PDB file of C-alpha atoms in Angstrom:
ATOM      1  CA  UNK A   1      51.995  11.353  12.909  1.00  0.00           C
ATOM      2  CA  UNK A   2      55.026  12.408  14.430  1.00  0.00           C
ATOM      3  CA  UNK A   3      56.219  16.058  12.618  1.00  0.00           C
ATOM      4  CA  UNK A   4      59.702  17.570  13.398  1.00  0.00           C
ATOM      5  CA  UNK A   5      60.084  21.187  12.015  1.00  0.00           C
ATOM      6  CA  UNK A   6      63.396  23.214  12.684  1.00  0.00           C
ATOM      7  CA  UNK A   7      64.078  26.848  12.153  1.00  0.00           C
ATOM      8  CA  UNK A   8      66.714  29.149  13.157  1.00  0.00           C
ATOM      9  CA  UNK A   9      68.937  29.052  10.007  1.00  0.00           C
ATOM     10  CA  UNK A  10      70.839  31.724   7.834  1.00  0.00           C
ATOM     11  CA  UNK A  11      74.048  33.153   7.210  1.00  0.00           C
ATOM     12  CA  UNK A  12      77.032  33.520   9.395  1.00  0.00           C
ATOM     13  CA  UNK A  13      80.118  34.965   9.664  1.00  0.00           C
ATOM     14  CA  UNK A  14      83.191  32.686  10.779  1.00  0.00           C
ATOM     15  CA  UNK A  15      83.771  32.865  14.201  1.00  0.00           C
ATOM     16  CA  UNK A  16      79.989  33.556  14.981  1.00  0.00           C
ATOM     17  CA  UNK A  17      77.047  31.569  16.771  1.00  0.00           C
ATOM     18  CA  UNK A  18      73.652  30.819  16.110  1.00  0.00           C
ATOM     19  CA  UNK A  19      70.634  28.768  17.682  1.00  0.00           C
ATOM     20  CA  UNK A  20      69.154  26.220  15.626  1.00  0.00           C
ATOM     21  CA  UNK A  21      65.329  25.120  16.947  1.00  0.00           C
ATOM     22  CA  UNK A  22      63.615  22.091  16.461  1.00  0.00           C
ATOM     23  CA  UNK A  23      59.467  21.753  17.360  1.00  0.00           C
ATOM     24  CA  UNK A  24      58.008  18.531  17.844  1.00  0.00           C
ATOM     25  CA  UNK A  25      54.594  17.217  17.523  1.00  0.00           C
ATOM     26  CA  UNK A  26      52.562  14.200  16.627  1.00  0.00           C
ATOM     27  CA  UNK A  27      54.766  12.325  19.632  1.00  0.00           C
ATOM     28  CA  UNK A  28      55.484  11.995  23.391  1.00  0.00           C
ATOM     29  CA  UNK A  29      58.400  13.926  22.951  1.00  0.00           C
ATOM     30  CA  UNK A  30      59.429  13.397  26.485  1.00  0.00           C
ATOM     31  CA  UNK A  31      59.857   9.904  26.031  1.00  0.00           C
ATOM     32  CA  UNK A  32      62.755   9.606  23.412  1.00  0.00           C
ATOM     33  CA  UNK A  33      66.237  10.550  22.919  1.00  0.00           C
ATOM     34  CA  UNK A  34      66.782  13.093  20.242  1.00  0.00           C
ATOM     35  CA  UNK A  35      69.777  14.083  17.862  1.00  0.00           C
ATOM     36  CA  UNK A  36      71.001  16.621  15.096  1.00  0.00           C
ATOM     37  CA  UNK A  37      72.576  14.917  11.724  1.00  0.00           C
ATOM     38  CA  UNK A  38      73.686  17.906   9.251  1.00  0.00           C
ATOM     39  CA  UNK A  39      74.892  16.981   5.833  1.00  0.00           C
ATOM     40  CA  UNK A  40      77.433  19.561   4.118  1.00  0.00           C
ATOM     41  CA  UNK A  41      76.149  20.575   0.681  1.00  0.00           C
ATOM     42  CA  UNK A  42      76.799  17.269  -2.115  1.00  0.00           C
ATOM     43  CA  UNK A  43      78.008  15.720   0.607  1.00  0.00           C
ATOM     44  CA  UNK A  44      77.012  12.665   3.373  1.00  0.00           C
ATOM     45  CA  UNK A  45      75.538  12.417   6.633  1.00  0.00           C
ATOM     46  CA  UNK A  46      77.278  13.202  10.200  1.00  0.00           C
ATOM     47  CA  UNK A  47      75.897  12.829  13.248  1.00  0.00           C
ATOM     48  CA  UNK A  48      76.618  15.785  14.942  1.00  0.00           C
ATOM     49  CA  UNK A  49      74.997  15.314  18.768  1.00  0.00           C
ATOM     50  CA  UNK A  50      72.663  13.161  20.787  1.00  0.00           C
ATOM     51  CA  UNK A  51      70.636  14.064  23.743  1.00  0.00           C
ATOM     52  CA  UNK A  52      68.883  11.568  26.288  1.00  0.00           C
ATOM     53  CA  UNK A  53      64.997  11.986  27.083  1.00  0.00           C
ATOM     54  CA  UNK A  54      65.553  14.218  29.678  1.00  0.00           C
ATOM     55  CA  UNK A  55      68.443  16.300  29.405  1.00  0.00           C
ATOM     56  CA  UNK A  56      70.840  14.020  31.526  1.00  0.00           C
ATOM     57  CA  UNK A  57      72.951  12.551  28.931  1.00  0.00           C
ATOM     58  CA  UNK A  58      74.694  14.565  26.050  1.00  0.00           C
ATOM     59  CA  UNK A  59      76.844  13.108  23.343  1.00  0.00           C
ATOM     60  CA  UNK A  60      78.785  15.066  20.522  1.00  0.00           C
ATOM     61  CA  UNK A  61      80.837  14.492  17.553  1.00  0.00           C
ATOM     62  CA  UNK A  62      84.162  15.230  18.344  1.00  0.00           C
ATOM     63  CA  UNK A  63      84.867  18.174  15.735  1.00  0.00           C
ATOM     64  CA  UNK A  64      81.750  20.088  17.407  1.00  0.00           C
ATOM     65  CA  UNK A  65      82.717  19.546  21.387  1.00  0.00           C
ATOM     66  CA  UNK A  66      83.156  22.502  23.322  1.00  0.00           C
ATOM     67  CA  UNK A  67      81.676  24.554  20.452  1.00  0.00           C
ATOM     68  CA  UNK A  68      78.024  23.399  20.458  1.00  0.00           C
ATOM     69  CA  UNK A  69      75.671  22.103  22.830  1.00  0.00           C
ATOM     70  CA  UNK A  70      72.149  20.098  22.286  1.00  0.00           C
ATOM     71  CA  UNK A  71      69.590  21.046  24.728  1.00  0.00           C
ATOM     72  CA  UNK A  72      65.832  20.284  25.037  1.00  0.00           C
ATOM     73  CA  UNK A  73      62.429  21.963  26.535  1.00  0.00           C
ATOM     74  CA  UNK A  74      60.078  18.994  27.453  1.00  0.00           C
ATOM     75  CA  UNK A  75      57.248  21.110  28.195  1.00  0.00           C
ATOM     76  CA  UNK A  76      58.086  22.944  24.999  1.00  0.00           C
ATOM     77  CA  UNK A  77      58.504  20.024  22.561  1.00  0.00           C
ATOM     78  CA  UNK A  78      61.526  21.593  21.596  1.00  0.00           C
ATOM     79  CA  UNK A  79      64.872  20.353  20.714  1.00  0.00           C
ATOM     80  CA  UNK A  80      67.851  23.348  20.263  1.00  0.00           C
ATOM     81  CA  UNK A  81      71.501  23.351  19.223  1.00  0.00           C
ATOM     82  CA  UNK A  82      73.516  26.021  20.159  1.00  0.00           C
ATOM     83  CA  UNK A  83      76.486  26.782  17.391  1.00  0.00           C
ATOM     84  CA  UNK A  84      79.853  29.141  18.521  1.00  0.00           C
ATOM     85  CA  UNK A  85      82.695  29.472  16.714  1.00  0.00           C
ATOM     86  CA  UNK A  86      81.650  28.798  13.570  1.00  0.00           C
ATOM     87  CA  UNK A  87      83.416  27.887  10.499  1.00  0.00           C
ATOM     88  CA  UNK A  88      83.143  27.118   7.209  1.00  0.00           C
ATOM     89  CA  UNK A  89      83.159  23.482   7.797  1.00  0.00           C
ATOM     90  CA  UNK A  90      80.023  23.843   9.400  1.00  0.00           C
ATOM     91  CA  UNK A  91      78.029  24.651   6.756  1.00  0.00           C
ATOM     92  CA  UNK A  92      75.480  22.550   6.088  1.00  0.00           C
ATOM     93  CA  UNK A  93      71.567  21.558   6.234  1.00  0.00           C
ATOM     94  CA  UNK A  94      71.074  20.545   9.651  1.00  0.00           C
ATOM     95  CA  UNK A  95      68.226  17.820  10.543  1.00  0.00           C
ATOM     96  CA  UNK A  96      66.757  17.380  13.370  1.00  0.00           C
ATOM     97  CA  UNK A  97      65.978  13.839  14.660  1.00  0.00           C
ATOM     98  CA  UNK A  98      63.987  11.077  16.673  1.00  0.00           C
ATOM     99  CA  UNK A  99      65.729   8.670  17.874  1.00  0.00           C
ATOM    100  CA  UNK A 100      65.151   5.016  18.180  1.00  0.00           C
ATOM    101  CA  UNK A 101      61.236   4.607  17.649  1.00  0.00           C
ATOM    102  CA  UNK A 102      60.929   0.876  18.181  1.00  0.00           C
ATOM    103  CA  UNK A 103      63.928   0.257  21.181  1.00  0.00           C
ATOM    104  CA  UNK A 104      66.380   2.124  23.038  1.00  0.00           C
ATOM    105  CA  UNK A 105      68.371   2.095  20.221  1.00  0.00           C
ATOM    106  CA  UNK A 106      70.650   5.378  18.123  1.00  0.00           C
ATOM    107  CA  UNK A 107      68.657   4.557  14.984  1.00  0.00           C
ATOM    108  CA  UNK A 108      67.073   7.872  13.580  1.00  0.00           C
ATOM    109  CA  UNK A 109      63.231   6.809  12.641  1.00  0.00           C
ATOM    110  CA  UNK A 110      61.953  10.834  12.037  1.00  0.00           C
ATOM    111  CA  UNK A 111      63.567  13.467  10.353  1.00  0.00           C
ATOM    112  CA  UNK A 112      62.595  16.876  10.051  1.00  0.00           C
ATOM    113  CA  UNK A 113      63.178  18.573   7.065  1.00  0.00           C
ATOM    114  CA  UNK A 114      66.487  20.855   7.416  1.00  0.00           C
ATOM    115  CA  UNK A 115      67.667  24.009   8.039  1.00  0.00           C
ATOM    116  CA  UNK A 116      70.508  25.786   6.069  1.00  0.00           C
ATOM    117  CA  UNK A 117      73.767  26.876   8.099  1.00  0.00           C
ATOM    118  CA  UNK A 118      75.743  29.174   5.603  1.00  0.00           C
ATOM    119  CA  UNK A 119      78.876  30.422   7.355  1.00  0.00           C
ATOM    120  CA  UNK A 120      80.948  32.737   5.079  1.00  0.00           C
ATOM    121  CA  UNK A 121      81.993  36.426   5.115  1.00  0.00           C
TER     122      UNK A 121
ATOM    123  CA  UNK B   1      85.527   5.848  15.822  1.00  0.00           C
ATOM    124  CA  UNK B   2      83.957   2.930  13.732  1.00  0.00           C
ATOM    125  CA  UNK B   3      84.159   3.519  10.043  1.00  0.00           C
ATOM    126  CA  UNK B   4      81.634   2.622   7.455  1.00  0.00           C
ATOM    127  CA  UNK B   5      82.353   1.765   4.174  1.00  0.00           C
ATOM    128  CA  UNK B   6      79.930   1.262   1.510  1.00  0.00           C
ATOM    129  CA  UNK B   7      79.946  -0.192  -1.679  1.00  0.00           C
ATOM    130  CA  UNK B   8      79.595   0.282  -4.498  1.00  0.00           C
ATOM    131  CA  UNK B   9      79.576   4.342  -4.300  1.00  0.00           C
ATOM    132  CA  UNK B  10      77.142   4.233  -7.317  1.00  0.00           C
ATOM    133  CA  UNK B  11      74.943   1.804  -9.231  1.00  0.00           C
ATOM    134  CA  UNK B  12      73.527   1.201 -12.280  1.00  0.00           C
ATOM    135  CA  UNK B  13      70.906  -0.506 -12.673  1.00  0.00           C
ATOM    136  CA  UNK B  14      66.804  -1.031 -14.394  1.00  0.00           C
ATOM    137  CA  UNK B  15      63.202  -1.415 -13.470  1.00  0.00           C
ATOM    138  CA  UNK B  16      62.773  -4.876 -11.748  1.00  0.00           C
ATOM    139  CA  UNK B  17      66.408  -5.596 -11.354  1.00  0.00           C
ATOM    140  CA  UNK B  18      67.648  -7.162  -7.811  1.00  0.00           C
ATOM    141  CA  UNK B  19      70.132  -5.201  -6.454  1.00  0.00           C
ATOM    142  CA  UNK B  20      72.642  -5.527  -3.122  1.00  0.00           C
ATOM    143  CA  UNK B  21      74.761  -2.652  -1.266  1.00  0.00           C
ATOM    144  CA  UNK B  22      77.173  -3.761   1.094  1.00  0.00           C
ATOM    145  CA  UNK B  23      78.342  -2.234   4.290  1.00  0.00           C
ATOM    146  CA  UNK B  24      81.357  -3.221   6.193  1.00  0.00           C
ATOM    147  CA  UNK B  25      82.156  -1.717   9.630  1.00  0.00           C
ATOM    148  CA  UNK B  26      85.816  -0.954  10.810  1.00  0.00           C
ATOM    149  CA  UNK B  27      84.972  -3.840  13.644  1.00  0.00           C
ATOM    150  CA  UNK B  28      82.166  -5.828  14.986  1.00  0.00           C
ATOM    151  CA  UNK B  29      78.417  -3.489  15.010  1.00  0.00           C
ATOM    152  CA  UNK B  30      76.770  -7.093  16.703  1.00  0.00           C
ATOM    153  CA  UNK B  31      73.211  -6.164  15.009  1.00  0.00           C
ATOM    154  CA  UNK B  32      73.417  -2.811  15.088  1.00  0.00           C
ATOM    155  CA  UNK B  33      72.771  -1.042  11.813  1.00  0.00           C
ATOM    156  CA  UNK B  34      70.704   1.508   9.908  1.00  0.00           C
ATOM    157  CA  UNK B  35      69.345   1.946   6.518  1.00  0.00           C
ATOM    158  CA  UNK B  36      68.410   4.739   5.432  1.00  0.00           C
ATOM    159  CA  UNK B  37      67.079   6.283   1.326  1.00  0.00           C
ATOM    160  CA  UNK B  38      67.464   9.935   1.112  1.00  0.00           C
ATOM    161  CA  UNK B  39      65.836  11.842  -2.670  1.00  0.00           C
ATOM    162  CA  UNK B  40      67.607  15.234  -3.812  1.00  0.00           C
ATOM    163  CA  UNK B  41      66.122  17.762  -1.692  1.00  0.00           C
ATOM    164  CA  UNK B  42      64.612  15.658   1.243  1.00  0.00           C
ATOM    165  CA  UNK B  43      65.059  14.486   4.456  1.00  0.00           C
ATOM    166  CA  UNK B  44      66.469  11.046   4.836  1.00  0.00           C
ATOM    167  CA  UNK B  45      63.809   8.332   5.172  1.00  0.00           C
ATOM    168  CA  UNK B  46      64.473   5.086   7.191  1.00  0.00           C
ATOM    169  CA  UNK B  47      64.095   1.267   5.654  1.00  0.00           C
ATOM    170  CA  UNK B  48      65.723  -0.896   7.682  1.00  0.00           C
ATOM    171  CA  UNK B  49      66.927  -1.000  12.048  1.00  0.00           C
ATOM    172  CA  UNK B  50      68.367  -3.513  13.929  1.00  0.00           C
ATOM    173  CA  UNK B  51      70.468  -4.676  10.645  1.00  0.00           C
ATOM    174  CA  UNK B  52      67.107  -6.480   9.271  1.00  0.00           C
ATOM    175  CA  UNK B  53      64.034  -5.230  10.752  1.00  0.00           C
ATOM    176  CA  UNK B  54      62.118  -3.273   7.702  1.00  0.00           C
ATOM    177  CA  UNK B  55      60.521  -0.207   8.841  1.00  0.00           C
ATOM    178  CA  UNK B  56      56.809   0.388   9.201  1.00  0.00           C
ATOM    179  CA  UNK B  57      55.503   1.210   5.939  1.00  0.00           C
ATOM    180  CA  UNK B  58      58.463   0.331   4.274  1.00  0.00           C
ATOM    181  CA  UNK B  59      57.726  -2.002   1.209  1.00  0.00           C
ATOM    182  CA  UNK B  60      58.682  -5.577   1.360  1.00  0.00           C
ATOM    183  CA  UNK B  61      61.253  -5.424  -1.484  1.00  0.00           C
ATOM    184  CA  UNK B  62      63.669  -3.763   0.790  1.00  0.00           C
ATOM    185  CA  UNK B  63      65.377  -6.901   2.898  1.00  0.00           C
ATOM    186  CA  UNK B  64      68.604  -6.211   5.177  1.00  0.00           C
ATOM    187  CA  UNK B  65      71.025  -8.849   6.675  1.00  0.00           C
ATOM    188  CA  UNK B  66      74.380  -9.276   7.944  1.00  0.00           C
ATOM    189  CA  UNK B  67      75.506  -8.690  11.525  1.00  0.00           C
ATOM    190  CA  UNK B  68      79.335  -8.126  12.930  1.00  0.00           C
ATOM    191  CA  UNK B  69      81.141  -6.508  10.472  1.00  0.00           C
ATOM    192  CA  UNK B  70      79.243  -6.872   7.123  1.00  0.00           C
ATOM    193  CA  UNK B  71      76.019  -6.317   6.249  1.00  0.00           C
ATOM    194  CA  UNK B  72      74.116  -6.144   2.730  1.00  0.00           C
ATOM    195  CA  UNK B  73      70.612  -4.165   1.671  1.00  0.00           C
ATOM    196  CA  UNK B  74      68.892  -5.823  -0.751  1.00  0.00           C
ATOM    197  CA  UNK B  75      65.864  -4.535  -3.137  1.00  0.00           C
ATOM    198  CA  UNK B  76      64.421  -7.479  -4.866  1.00  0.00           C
ATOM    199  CA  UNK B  77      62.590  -5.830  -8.344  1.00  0.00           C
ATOM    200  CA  UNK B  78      63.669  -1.835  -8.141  1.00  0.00           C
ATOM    201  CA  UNK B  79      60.877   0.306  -8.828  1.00  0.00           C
ATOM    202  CA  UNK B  80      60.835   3.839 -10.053  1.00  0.00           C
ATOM    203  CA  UNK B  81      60.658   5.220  -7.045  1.00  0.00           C
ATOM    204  CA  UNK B  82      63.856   3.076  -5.355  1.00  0.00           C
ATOM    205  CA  UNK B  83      66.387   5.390  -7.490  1.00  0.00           C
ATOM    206  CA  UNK B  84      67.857   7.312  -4.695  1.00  0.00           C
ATOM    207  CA  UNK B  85      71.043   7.214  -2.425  1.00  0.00           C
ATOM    208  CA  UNK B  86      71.185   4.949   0.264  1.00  0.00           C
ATOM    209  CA  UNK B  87      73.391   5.628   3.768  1.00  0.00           C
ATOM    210  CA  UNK B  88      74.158   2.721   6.195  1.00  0.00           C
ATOM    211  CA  UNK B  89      74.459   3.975   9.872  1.00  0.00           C
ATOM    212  CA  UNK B  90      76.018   2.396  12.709  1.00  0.00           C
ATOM    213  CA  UNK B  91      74.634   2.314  16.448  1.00  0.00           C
ATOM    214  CA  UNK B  92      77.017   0.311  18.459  1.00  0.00           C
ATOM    215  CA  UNK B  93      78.943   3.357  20.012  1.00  0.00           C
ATOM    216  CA  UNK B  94      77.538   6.358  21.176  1.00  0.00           C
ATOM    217  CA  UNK B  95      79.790   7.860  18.505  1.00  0.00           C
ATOM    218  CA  UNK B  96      77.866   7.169  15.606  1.00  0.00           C
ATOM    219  CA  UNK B  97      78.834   7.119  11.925  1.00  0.00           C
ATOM    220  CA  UNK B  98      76.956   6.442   8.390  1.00  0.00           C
ATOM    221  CA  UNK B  99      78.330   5.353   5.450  1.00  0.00           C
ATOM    222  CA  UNK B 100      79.584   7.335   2.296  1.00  0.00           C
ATOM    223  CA  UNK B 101      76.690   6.655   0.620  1.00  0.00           C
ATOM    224  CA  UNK B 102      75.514   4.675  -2.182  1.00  0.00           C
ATOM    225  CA  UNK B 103      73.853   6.471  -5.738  1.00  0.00           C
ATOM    226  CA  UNK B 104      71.269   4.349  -7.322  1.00  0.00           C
ATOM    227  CA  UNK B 105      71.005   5.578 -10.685  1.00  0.00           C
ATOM    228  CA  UNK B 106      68.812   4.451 -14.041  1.00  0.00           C
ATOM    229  CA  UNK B 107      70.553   2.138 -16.471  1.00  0.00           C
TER     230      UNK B 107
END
């Protein structure tokens, strides 16, 4: 059964970075796109960034370009997103993803179960 | 970017009711929409790809439709369990999107 487990969050000041981590199991993890969806506290789902099965192809949400970047270890089974300039607006619980289970499609078929992003002074 | 809107933003409704969300897209998706339940607390959990293929594992009282710019998800007797919110997602553009959300509450 396919198991996504991320780590990495906590509080941080505005203007600061932090590495969110994602471990994968249970799946070839080599074989399928992967993304980070955070949802702000009461709030709704974004989809933050996408990455292709093997690094080549990165996509972002455009309030998060130039400030993070979604990177992945195949031999690892790990997925990361890297966080700078941080601000309030990014807090949130941060999911980590599989993408598109059944086709090459964006659909999100495992979730993991969040990680808290706090930024605040 | 494509914008979802849902609707209604919350529901009320009983044990065994039917009930239908809709989902309209700022232009034409084709086929390609998301469903997905989320509880208080949890991760979201996916029902329904491709606008109306249901999930593995999913029960068969969740039904999707709709393709171009309106879609529906449809629950034919709610169980106890089905009281939730519900997102819609698009997948046409490599930007993707999800709708506002939908609360299913208890009558």
């Amino acid at each position: 059964e396919a198991q996504l487990v991320e780590s990495g969050g906590g509080l941080v000041q505005p203007g600061g970075s932090l590495t969110l981590s994602c471990a994968a199991s249970g799946f070839t993890f080599s074989n399928y796109w992967m993304s980070w969806v955070r949802q702000a506290p009461g709030k709704g789902l974004e989809w933050v960034a996408n990455i292709k099965h093997d690094g080549s192809a990165k996509y972002y949400m455009d309030s998060v370009k130039d400030r993070f970047t979604i990177s992945r270890d195949n031999a690892e089974n790990s997925l990361y997103l890297q966080m700078s300039t941080l601000s309030s607006e990014d807090t949130a619980v941060y999911y980590c993803a599989r993408v598109g289970c059944h086709d090459v499609s964006s659909y999100f078929c495992n979730w993991g179960q969040g990680v808290l992003v706090t930024v605040a002074s | 970017d494509i914008q979802m809107t849902q609707s209604p933003s919350t529901l009320s409704a009983s044990v065994g009711d039917r009930i239908t969300i809709t989902c309209r897209a700022s232009q034409s998706i084709s086929k390609w929409l998301a469903w997905y339940q989320q509880k208080p607390g949890r991760a979201p959990k996916l029902l329904i790809y491709q606008a109306s293929s249901l999930e593995t594992g999913v029960p068969s009282r969740f039904s999707g439709s709709g393709s171009g710019t309106e879609f529906t998800l449809t629950v034919s007797s709610l169980q106890p369990d089905d009281f939730a919110t519900y997102y819609c997602q698009q997948y046409n553009s490599y930007s993707i999107t999800f709708g506002q959300g939908t609360r299913l509450e208890i009558k």
